[in-house]
PDB file of C-alpha atoms in Angstrom:
ATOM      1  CA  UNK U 265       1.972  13.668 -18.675  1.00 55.00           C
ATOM      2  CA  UNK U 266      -0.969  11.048 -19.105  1.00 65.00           C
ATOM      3  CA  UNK U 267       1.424   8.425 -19.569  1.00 71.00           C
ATOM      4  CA  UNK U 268       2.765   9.574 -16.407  1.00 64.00           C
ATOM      5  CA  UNK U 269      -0.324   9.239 -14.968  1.00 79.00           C
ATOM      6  CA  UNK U 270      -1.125   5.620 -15.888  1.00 88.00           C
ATOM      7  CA  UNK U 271       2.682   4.146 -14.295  1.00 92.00           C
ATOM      8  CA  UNK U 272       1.567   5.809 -11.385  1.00 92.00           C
ATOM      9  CA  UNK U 273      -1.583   4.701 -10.888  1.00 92.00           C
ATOM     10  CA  UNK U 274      -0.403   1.129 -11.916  1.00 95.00           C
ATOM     11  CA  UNK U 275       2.056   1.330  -9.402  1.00 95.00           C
ATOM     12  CA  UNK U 276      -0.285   2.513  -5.849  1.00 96.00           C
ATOM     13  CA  UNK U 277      -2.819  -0.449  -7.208  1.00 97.00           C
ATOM     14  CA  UNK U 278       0.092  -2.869  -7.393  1.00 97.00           C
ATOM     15  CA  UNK U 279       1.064  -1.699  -4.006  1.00 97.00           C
ATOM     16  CA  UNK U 280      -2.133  -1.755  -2.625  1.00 97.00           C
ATOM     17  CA  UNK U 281      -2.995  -5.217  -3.517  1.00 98.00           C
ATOM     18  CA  UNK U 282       0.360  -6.537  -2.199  1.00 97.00           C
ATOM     19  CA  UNK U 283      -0.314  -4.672   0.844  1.00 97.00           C
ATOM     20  CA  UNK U 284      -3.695  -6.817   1.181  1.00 96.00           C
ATOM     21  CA  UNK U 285      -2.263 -10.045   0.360  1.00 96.00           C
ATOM     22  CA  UNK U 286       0.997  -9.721   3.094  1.00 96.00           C
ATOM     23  CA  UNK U 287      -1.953  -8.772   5.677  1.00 95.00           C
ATOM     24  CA  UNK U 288      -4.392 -11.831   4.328  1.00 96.00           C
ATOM     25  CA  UNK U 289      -0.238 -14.308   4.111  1.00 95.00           C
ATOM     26  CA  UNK U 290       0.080 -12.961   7.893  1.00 92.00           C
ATOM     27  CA  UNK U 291      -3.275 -13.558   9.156  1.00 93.00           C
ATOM     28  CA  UNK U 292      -3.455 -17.033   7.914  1.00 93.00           C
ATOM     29  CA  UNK U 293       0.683 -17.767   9.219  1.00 90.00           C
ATOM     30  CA  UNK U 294      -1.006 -16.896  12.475  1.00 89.00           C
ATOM     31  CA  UNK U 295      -3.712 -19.232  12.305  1.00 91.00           C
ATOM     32  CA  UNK U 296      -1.694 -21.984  11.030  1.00 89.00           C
ATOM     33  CA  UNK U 297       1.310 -21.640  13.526  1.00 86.00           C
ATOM     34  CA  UNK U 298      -0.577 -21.219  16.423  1.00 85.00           C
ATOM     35  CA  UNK U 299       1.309 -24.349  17.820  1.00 76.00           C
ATOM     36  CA  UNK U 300       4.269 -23.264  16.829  1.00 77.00           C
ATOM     37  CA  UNK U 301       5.696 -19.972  19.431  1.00 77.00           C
ATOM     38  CA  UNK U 302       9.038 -20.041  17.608  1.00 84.00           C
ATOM     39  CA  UNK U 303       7.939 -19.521  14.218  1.00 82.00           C
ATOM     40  CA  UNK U 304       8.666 -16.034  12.918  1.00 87.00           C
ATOM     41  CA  UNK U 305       6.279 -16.119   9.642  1.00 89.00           C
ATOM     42  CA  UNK U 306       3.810 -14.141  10.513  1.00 88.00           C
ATOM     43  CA  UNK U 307       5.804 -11.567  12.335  1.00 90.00           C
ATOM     44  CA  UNK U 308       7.803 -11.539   8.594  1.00 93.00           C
ATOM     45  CA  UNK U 309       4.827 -10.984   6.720  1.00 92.00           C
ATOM     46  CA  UNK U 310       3.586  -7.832   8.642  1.00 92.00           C
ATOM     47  CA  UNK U 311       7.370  -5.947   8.345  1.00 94.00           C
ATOM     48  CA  UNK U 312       6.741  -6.650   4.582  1.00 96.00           C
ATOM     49  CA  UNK U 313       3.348  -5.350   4.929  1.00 95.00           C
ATOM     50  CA  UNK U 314       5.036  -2.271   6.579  1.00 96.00           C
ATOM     51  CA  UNK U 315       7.819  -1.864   3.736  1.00 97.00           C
ATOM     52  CA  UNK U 316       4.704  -1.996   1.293  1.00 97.00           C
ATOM     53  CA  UNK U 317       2.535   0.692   3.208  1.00 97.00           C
ATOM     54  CA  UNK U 318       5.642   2.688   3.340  1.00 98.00           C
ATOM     55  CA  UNK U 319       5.884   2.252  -0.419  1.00 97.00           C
ATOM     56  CA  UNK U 320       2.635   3.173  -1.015  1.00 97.00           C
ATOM     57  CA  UNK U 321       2.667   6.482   1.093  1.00 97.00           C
ATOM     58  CA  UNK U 322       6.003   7.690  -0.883  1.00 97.00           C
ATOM     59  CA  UNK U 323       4.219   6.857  -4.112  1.00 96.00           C
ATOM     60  CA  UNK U 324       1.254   8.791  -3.549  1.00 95.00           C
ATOM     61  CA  UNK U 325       3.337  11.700  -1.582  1.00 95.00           C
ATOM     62  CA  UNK U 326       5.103  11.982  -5.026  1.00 95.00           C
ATOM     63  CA  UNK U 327       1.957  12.024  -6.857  1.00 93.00           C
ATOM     64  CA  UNK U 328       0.749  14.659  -4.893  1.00 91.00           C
ATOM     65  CA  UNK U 329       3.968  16.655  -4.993  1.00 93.00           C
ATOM     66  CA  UNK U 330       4.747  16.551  -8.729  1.00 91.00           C
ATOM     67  CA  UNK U 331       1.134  17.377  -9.678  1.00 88.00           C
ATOM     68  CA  UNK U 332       0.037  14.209 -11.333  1.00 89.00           C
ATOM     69  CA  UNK U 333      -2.299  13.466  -8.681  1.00 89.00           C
ATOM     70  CA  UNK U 334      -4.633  15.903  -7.672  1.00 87.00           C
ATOM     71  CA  UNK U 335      -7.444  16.126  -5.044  1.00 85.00           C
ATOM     72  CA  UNK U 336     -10.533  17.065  -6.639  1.00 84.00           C
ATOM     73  CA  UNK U 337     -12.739  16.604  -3.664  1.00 83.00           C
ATOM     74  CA  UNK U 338     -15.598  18.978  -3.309  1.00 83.00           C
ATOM     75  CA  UNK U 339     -14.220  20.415   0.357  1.00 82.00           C
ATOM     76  CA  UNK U 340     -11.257  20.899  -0.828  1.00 77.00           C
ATOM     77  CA  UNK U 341     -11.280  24.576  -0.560  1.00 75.00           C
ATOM     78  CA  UNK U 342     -13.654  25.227   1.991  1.00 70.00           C
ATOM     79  CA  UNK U 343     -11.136  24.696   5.293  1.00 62.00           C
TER      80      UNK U 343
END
């Protein structure tokens, strides 16, 4: 189950990051193609960022659902 644990949580950080670094690739394709109307790389880099958040959302659904992660915050029970 640990082991579990660590893939897991390996994974959402891995996801995460690339999630930052499409956003950061996209903001900086729009900056540097601002000439440029026809050029498609930015609007490329946010459907990847999409397909990533997606990603990340399924990974922590099934985290939740399988009982590997858990949420441990102190409301919790209190609604």
């Amino acid at each position: 189950m640990e082991n579990n644990y660590m893939w897991l949580k390996i994974v959402i950080v891995i996801l995460f990051l690339a999630v930052l670094i499409s956003l950061s690739s996209a903001l900086f394709f729009l900056l540097r193609d601002m000439g440029a109307p026809q050029s498609k790389r930015t609007l490329y880099a946010l459907g990847i960022r999409i397909s990533l958040a997606a990603l990340l959302l399924l990974a922590i659904w099934y985290g939740f659902e399988s009982g590997i992660l858990v949420n441990s915050a102190p409301w919790t029970d209190k609604y």
